[in-house]
XYZ file of C-alpha atoms in Angstrom:
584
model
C 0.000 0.000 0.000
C 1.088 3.415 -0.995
C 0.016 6.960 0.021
C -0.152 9.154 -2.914
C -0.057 13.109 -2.392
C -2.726 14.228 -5.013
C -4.238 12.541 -8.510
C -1.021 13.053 -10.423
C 0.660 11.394 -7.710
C -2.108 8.693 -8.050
C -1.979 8.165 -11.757
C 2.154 7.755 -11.280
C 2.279 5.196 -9.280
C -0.789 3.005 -10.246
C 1.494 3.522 -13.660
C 4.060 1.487 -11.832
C 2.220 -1.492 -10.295
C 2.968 -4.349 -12.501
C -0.029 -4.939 -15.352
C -1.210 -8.403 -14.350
C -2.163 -7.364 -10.593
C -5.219 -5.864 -9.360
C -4.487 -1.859 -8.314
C -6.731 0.171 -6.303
C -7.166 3.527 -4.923
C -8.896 4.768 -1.388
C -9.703 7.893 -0.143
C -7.154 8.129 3.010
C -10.481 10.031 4.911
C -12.396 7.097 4.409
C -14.980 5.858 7.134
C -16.170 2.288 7.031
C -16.332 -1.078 7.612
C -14.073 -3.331 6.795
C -16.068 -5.877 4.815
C -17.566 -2.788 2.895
C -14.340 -2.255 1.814
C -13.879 -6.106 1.208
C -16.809 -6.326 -1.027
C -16.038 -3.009 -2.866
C -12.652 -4.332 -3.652
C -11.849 -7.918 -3.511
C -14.569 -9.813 -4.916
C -13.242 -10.612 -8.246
C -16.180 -11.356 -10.986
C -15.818 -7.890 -11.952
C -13.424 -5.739 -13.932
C -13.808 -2.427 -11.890
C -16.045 -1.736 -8.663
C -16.588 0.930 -6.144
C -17.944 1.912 -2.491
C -18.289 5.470 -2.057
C -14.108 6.321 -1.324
C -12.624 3.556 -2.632
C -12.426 1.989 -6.035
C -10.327 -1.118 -7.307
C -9.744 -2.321 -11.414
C -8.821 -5.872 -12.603
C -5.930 -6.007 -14.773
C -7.975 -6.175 -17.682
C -9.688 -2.279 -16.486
C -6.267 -1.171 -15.491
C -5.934 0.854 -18.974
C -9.294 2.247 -18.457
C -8.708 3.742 -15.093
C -5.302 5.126 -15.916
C -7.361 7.158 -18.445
C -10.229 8.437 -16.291
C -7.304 9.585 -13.718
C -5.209 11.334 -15.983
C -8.651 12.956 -17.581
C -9.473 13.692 -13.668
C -6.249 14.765 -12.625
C -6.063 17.355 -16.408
C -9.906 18.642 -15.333
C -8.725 18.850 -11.632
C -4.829 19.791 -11.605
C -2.548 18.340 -10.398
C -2.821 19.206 -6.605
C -5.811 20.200 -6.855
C -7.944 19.000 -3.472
C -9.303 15.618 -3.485
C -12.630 16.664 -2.327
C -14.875 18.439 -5.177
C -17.513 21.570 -4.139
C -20.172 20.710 -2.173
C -22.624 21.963 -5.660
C -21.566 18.498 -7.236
C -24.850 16.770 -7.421
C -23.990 12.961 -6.527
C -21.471 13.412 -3.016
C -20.070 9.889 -3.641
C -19.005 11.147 -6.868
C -17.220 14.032 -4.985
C -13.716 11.873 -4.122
C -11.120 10.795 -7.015
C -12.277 7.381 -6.735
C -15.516 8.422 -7.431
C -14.774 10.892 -9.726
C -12.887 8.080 -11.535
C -15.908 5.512 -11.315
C -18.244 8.235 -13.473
C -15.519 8.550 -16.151
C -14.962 4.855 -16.233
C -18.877 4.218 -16.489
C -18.564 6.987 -19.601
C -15.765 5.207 -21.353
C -17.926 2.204 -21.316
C -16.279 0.063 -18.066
C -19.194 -1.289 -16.196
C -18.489 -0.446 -12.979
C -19.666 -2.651 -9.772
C -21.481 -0.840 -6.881
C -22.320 -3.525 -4.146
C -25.330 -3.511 -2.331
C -23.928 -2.669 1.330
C -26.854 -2.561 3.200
C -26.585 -1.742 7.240
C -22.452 -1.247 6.326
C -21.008 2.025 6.488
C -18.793 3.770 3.570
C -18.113 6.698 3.436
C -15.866 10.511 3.160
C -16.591 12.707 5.610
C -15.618 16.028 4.614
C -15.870 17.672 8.004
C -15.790 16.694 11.613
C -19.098 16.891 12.032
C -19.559 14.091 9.439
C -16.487 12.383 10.879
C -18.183 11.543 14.387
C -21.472 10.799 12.343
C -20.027 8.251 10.085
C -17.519 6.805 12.834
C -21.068 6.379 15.242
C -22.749 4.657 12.195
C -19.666 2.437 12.292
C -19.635 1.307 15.741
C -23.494 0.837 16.038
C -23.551 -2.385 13.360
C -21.411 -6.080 13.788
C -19.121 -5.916 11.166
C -18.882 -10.055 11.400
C -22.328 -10.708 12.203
C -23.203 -8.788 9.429
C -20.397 -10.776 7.010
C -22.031 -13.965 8.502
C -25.490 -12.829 7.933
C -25.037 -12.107 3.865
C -22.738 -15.458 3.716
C -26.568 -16.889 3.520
C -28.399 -17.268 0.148
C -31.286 -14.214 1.070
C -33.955 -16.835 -0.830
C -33.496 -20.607 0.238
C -35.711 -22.863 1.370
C -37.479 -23.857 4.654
C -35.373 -26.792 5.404
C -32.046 -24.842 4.529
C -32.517 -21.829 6.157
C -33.515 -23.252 9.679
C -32.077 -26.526 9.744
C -29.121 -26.027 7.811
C -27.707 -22.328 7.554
C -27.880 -21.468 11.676
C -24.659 -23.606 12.068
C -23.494 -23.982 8.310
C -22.080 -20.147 8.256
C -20.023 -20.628 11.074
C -18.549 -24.120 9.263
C -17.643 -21.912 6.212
C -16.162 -18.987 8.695
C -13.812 -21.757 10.251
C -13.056 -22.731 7.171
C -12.268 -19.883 5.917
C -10.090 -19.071 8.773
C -8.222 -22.218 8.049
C -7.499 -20.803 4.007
C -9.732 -23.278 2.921
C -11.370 -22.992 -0.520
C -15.010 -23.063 -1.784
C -13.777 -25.659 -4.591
C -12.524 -27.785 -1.968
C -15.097 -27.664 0.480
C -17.058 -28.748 -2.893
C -15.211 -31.636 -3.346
C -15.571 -32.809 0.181
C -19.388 -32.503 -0.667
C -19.171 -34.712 -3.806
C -17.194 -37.398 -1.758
C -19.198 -37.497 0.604
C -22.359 -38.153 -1.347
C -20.378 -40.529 -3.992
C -19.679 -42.893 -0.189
C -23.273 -42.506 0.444
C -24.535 -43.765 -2.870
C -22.125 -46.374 -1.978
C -23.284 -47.093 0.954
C -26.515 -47.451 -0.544
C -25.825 -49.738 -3.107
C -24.810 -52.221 -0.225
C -28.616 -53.144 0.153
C -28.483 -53.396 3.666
C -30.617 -51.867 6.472
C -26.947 -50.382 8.140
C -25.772 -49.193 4.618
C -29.103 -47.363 4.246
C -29.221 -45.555 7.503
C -25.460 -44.811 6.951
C -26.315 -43.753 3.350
C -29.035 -41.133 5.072
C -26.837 -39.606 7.384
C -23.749 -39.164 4.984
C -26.466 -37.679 2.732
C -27.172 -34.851 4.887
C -23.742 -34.663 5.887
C -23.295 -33.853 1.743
C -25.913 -31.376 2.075
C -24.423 -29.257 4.864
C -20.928 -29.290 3.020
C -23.123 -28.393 -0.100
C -24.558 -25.354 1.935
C -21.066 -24.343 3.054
C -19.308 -24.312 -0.449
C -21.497 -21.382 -1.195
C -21.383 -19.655 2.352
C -17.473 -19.837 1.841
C -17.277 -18.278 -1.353
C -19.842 -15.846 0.053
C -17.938 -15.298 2.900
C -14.788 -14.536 1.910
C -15.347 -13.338 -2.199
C -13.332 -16.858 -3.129
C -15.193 -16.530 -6.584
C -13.852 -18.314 -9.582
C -14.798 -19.938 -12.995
C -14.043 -23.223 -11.601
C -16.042 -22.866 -8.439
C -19.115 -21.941 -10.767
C -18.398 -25.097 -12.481
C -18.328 -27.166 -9.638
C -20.978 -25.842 -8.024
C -23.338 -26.237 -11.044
C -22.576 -29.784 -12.062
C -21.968 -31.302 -8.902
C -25.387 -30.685 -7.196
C -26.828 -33.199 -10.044
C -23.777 -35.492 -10.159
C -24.735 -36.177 -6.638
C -28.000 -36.532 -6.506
C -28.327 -38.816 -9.691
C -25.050 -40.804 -8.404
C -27.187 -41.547 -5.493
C -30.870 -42.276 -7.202
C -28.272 -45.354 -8.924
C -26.561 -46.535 -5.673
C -30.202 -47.101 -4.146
C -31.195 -48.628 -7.165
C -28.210 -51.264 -7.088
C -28.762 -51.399 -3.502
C -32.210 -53.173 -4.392
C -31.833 -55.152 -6.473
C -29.235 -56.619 -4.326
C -32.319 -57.152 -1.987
C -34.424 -58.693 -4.973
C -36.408 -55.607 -5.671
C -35.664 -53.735 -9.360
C -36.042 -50.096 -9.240
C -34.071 -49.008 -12.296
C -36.957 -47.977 -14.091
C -37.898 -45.747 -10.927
C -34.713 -44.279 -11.033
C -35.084 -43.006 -14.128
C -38.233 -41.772 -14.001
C -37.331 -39.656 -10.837
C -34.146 -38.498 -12.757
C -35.535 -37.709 -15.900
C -38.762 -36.325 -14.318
C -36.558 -34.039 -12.017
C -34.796 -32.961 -15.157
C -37.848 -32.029 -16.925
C -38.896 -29.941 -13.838
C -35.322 -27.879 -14.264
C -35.614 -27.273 -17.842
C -39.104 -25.549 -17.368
C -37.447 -23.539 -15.031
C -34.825 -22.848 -16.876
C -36.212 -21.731 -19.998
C -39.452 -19.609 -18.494
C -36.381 -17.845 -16.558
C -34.781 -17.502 -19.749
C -37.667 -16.208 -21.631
C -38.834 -14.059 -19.203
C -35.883 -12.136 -17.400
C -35.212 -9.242 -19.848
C -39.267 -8.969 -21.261
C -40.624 -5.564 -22.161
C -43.233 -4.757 -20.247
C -43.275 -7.663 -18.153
C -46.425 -7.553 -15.855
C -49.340 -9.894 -14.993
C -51.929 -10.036 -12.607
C -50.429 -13.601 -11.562
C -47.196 -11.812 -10.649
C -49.260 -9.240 -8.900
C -50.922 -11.613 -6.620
C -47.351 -13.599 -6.325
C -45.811 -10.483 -4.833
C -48.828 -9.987 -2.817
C -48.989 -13.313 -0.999
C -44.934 -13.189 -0.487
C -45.883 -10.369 2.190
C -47.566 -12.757 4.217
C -44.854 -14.475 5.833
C -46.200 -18.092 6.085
C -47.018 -18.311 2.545
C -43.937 -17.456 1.483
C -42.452 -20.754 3.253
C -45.388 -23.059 1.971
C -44.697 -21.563 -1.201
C -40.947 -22.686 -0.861
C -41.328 -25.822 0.631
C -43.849 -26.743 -2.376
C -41.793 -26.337 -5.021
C -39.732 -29.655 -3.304
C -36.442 -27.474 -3.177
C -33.065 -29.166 -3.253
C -33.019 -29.034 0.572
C -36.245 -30.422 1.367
C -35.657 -33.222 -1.276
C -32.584 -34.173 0.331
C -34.199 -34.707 3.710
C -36.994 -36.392 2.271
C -34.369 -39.120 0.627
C -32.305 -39.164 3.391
C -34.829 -39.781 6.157
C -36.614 -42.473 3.190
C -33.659 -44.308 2.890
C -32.966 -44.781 6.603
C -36.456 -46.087 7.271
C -37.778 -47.818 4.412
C -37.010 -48.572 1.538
C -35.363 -47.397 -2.101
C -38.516 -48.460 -3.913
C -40.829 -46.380 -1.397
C -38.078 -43.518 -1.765
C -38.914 -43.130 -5.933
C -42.384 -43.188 -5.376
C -42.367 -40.782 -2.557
C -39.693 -38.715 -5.626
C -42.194 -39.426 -7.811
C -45.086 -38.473 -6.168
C -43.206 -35.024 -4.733
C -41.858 -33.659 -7.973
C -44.788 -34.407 -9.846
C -46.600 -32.499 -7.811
C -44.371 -29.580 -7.711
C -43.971 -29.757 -11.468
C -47.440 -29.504 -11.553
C -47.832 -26.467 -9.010
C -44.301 -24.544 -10.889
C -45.382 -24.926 -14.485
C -49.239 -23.975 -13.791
C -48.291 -20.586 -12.306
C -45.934 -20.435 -15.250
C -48.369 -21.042 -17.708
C -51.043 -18.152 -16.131
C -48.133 -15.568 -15.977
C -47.553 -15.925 -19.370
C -51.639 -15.892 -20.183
C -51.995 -12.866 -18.581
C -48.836 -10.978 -19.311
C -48.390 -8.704 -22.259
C -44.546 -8.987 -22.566
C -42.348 -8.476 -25.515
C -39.680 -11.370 -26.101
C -36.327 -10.078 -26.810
C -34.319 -11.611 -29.557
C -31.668 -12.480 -26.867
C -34.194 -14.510 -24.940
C -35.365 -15.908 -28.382
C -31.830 -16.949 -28.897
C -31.769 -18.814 -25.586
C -34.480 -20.690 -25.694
C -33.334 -21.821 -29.328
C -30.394 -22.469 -27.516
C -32.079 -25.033 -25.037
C -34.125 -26.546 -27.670
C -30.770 -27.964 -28.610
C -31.666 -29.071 -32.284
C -29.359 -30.254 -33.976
C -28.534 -30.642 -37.549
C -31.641 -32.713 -38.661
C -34.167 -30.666 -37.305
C -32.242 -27.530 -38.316
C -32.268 -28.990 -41.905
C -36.090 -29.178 -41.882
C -36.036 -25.603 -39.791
C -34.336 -24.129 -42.967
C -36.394 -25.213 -45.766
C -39.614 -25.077 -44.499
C -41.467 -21.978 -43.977
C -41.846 -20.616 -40.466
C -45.417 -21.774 -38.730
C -47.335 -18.456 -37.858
C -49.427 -18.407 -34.989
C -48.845 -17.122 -30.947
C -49.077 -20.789 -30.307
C -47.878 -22.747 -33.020
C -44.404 -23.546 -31.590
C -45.300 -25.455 -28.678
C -48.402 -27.093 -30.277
C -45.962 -28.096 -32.614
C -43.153 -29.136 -30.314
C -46.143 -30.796 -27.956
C -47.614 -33.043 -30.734
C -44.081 -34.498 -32.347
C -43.545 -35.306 -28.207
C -46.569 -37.216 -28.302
C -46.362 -39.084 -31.497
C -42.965 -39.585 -30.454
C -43.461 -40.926 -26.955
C -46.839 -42.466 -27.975
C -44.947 -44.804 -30.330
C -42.501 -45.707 -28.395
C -45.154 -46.703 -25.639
C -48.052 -48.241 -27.340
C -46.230 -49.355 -31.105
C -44.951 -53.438 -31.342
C -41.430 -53.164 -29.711
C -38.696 -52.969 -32.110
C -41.424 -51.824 -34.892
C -40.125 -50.298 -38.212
C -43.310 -47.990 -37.235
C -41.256 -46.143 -33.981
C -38.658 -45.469 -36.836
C -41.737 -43.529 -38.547
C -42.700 -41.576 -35.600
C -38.992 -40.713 -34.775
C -39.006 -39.582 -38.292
C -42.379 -37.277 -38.026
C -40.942 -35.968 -34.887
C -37.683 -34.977 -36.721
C -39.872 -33.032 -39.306
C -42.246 -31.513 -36.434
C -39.117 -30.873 -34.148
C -37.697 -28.700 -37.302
C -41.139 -26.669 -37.875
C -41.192 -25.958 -33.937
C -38.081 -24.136 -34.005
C -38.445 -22.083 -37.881
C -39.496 -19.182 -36.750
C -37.856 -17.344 -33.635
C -39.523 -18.342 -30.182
C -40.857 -14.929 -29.325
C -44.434 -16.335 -28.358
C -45.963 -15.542 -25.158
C -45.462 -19.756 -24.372
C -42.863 -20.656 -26.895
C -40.994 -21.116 -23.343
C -42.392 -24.272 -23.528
C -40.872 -25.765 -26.523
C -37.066 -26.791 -25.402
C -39.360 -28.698 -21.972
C -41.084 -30.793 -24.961
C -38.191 -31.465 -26.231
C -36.232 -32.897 -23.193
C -39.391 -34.858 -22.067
C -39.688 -36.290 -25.556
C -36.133 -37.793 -25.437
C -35.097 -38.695 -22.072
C -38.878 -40.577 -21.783
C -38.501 -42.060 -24.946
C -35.271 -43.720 -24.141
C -36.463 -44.625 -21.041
C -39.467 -46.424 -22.323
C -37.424 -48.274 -25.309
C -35.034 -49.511 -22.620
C -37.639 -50.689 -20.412
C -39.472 -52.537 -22.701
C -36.470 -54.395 -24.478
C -35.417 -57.631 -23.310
C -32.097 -56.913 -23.217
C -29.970 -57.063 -19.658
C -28.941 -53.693 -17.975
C -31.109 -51.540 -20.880
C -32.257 -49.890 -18.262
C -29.338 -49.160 -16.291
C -27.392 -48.105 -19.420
C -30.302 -45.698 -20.561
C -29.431 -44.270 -16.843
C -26.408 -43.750 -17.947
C -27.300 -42.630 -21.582
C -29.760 -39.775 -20.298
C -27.041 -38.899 -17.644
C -24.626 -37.920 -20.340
C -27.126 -36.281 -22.174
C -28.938 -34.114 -19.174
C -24.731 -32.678 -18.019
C -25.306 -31.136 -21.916
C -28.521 -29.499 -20.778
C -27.392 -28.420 -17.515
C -24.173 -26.987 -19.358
C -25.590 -25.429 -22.007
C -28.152 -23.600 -19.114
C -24.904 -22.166 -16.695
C -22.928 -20.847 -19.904
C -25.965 -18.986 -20.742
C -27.158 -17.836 -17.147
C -23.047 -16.428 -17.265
C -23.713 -14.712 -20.653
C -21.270 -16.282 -22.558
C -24.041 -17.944 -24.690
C -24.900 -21.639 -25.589
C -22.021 -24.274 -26.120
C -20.279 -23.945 -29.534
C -22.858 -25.457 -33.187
C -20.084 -28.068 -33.512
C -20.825 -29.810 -29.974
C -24.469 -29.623 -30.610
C -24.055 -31.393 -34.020
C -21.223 -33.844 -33.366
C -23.707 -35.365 -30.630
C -26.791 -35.492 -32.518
C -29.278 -32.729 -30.872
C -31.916 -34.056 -29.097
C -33.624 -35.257 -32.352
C -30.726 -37.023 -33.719
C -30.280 -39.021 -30.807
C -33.728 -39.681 -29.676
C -33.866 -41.133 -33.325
C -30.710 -42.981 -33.027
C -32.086 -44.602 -29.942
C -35.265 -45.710 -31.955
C -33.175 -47.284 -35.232
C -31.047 -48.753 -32.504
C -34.103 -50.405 -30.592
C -35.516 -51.340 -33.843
C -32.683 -53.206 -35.456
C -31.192 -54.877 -31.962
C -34.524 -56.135 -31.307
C -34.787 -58.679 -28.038
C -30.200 -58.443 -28.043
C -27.882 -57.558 -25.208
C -26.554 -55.682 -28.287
C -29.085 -52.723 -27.165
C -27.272 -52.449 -24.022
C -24.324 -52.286 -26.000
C -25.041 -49.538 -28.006
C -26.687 -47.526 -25.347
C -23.921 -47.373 -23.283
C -21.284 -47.171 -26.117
C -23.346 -44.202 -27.141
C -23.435 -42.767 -23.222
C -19.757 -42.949 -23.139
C -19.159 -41.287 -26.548
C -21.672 -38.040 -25.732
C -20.250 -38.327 -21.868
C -16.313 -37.856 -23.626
C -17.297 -35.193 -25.766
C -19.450 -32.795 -23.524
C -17.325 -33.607 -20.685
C -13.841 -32.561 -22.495
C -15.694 -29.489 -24.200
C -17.048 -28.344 -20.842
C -14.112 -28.979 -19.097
C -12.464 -26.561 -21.829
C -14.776 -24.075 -21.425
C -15.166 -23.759 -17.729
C -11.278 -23.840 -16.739
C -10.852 -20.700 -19.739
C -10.699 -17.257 -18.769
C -13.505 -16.773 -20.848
C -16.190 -18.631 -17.993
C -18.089 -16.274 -15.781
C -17.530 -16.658 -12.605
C -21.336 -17.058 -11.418
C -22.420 -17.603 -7.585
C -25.909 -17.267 -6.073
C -25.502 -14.123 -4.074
C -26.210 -13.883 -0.374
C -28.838 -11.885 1.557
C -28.283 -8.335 1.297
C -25.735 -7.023 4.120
């Protein structure tokens, strides 16, 4: 740390600082906390951010801010006071670091202002102010209130009273300990992979042990983010972690209770897989109404209305939460489940729950977008085409037939090739030439869904067709076949596949867009495959050759997405995305 007399001394020394470190520049009258100035100028997912007083840049905003000094210190002198007159109409904007932040924001630099909340941060520019600002200091917990926003502001019931009263003060130890988000991540995944393990012993001790390490993975879960919270350890491979893990876990487990029974004589493969796929499906419908919906013009409803409305009552809010079967309360459910009875009666009791969630989540979806006069923007339009993932067979048909007009021709379209689709591969003679057909007519529909840009008021719904019409089709073909371990291998098929959809979802929440065209088309889009899978079923008829080629394919998208994503998320090109905490 250096003092600096005036802005030309400033700009002469931040000159001197080596390029690849992180420079910043505080008023020396500065009044605060400390973790105001922690958040203002440590947290690093962005280029350039500032607290009233202080103000740090990235390497890659280092040229930037040398400019807005120099043009500070040529409007100011060189000199000149720090402080600007008290007729400047923004008084944060009165100090050089504020000053600086303005010019920055003109250049173009977005510039980070954290929410701070009860914090104080401040420049007094008299001693009046001084003993004002210095009182406002010493009247709020600076740890308490770093504890506090180390907690997600919008979890769930389960989480926030079961979990996050003792979790915070896990990640502060750790953190006192320099350990790291990523590895307190790790210790989650382990944890849950020994779990699943235990599970698959199919034995009344392995289950309650499975249970209890379950939970165990759930509070290290919690803590991961609470670290990185905590201390601003964000990083690209943090938001990695954190996004694929979660689902790595939790379908790593649905198969160790599954192998676990039918150790005990009970088969609950195809359970499995309907909980996994079914949770899946819920996702995606998140994910692409989220999608659709975040930057809308004129995005209103009256369903939103009463939605705000009933999260002012306070118990509503919780029902509401609880519901929705977050992560949290799922993983007590299973937990608790597996200790006490058994895997099958832990799928149906999946089943059952996310059904009904999926139910309660996508009917309040549907009425907001009723009763909402929004305007899609061609970003969100590109997302969702995104999501649809379509790859090169239905983009062929997309490109020579004419777009389908109509505010709900999309997902009528994309509904009725899933149902021909699924309906053949349900109710058709197994290994019938005639599922080929309907894979074929859902190829052709699949294209005409996606022809003209998904701006409709539920074109949301299209890329949720789509996932439900492949991950249930394989699943049905691989139950019905006679071959050994189908089903297990179509667990492992639509594993591969779902990390895609997941992936493809976290790139775009960070807004670095979709994975690259060449992924999408090397492994089929979700047409090409779910055809694939029907040619394969079809011409391996009543052969352990099906459960060949089902998990020769799962290995061969599994190598290919995995190596891409890996790529991608170790770059400096991935965001660095984290759920933020409550509000300090």
């Amino acid at each position: 740390m250096q003092t600096a007399a005036d802005a030309g001394d400033a700009a002469t020394l931040l000159a001197a600082v080596p390029a690849g470190r992180r420079v910043a520049l505080v008023d020396p009258r500065f009044v605060g906390h400390v973790h105001a100035l922690r958040l203002g100028l440590t947290d690093p997912r962005f280029a350039a951010a500032t607290v009233p007083g202080a103000l740090t840049a990235q390497p890659e905003a280092r040229g930037a801010l040398l400019r807005a000094l120099r043009r500070t210190t040529a409007a100011v002198g060189v000199g000149a006071p720090v402080v600007a007159p008290d007729t400047d109409p923004a008084p944060d904007d009165r100090t050089v670091p504020g000053r600086i932040a303005v010019a920055l924001e003109a250049e173009g630099t977005a510039v980070k202002r954290p929410e701070l909340g009860s914090l104080t941060a401040t420049v007094p520019t008299d001693a009046g102010a001084r003993a004002t600002a210095e009182s406002a200091r010493d009247e709020v917990d600076d740890e308490a209130v770093r504890l506090r926003s180390a907690v997600k502001a919008h979890d769930g019931f389960f989480t926030t009273f079961a979990i996050s009263p003792y979790s915070r003060y896990i990640a502060r130890w750790c953190a006192r300990r320099g350990l790291t988000p990523n590895q307190v991540t790790t210790a989650s995944l382990i944890t849950a992979l020994v779990a699943a393990g235990a599970a698959a012993t199919g034995t009344r001790g392995g289950y309650v042990a499975a249970g209890i390490l379950l939970l165990v993975s759930f509070v290290l879960d919690c803590t991961d983010g609470q670290l990185a919270r905590y201390s601003l350890q964000y990083s690209t491979m943090g938001a990695w972690l954190d996004a694929t893990f979660d689902r790595a876990k939790e379908y790593a487990y649905y198969a160790g209770l599954a192998i676990g029974a039918v150790r005990g004589g009970d088969d609950v493969w195809v359970l499995a897989l309907g909980a996994m796929v079914l949770q899946a499906c819920r996702h995606v419908v998140d994910f692409s109404f989220n999608e659709a919906n975040h930057d809308a013009v004129a995005n209103t409803s009256p369903t939103a209305a009463l939605s705000d409305k009933l999260d002012s009552v306070g118990w509503t809010v919780w029902a509401r939460r609880m519901i929705v079967l977050p992560i949290g309360e799922r993983w007590a459910m299973i937990a608790v489940l597996t200790a006490l009875t058994t895997p099958r009666i832990v799928f149906y009791a999946l089943l059952i729950g996310c059904a009904l969630a999926a139910c309660y989540t996508t009917a309040g979806r549907l009425l907001r977008s009723l009763t909402r006069r929004a305007s899609r923007t061609d970003r969100a339009a590109q997302a969702l085409a995104d999501l649809a993932d379509s790859g090169p067979l239905a983009q062929g048909v997309a490109a020579v037939a004419p777009g389908l007009r109509g505010a709900f021709t999309a997902p009528a379209v994309a509904l009725l090739g899933t149902l021909v689709m699924i309906g053949g591969a349900l109710f058709l003679p197994y290994g019938s030439l005639l599922t080929v057909a309907a894979a074929a007519v859902y190829v052709v529909l699949s294209g005409l869904a996606v022809a003209r840009p998904l701006k409709g008021a539920l074109d949301w719904l299209v890329p949720p067709f789509f996932r439900a019409a492949e991950y249930v089709t394989i699943l049905v073909l691989a139950a019905r076949s006679d071959a050994p371990h189908a089903v297990p291998a179509a667990f492992g098929l639509i594993s591969a596949v779902a990390y895609h959809h997941y992936d493809t979802v976290y790139r775009i929440r960070g807004g670095t867009g979709a994975p690259p065209q060449w992924l999408v088309r090397t492994i089929g889009g979700h047409e090409g495959r779910t055809a694939l899978v029907a040619v394969l079923a079809a011409v391996l008829t009543h052969a352990a050759g099906f459960t060949t080629a089902l998990t020769a394919l799962a290995v061969a998208v599994a190598l290919v997405v995995l190596v891409e994503s890996i790529r991608f998320w170790v770059s400096s090109s991935a965001p660095a995305v984290h759920d933020e905490g409550e509000l300090a």
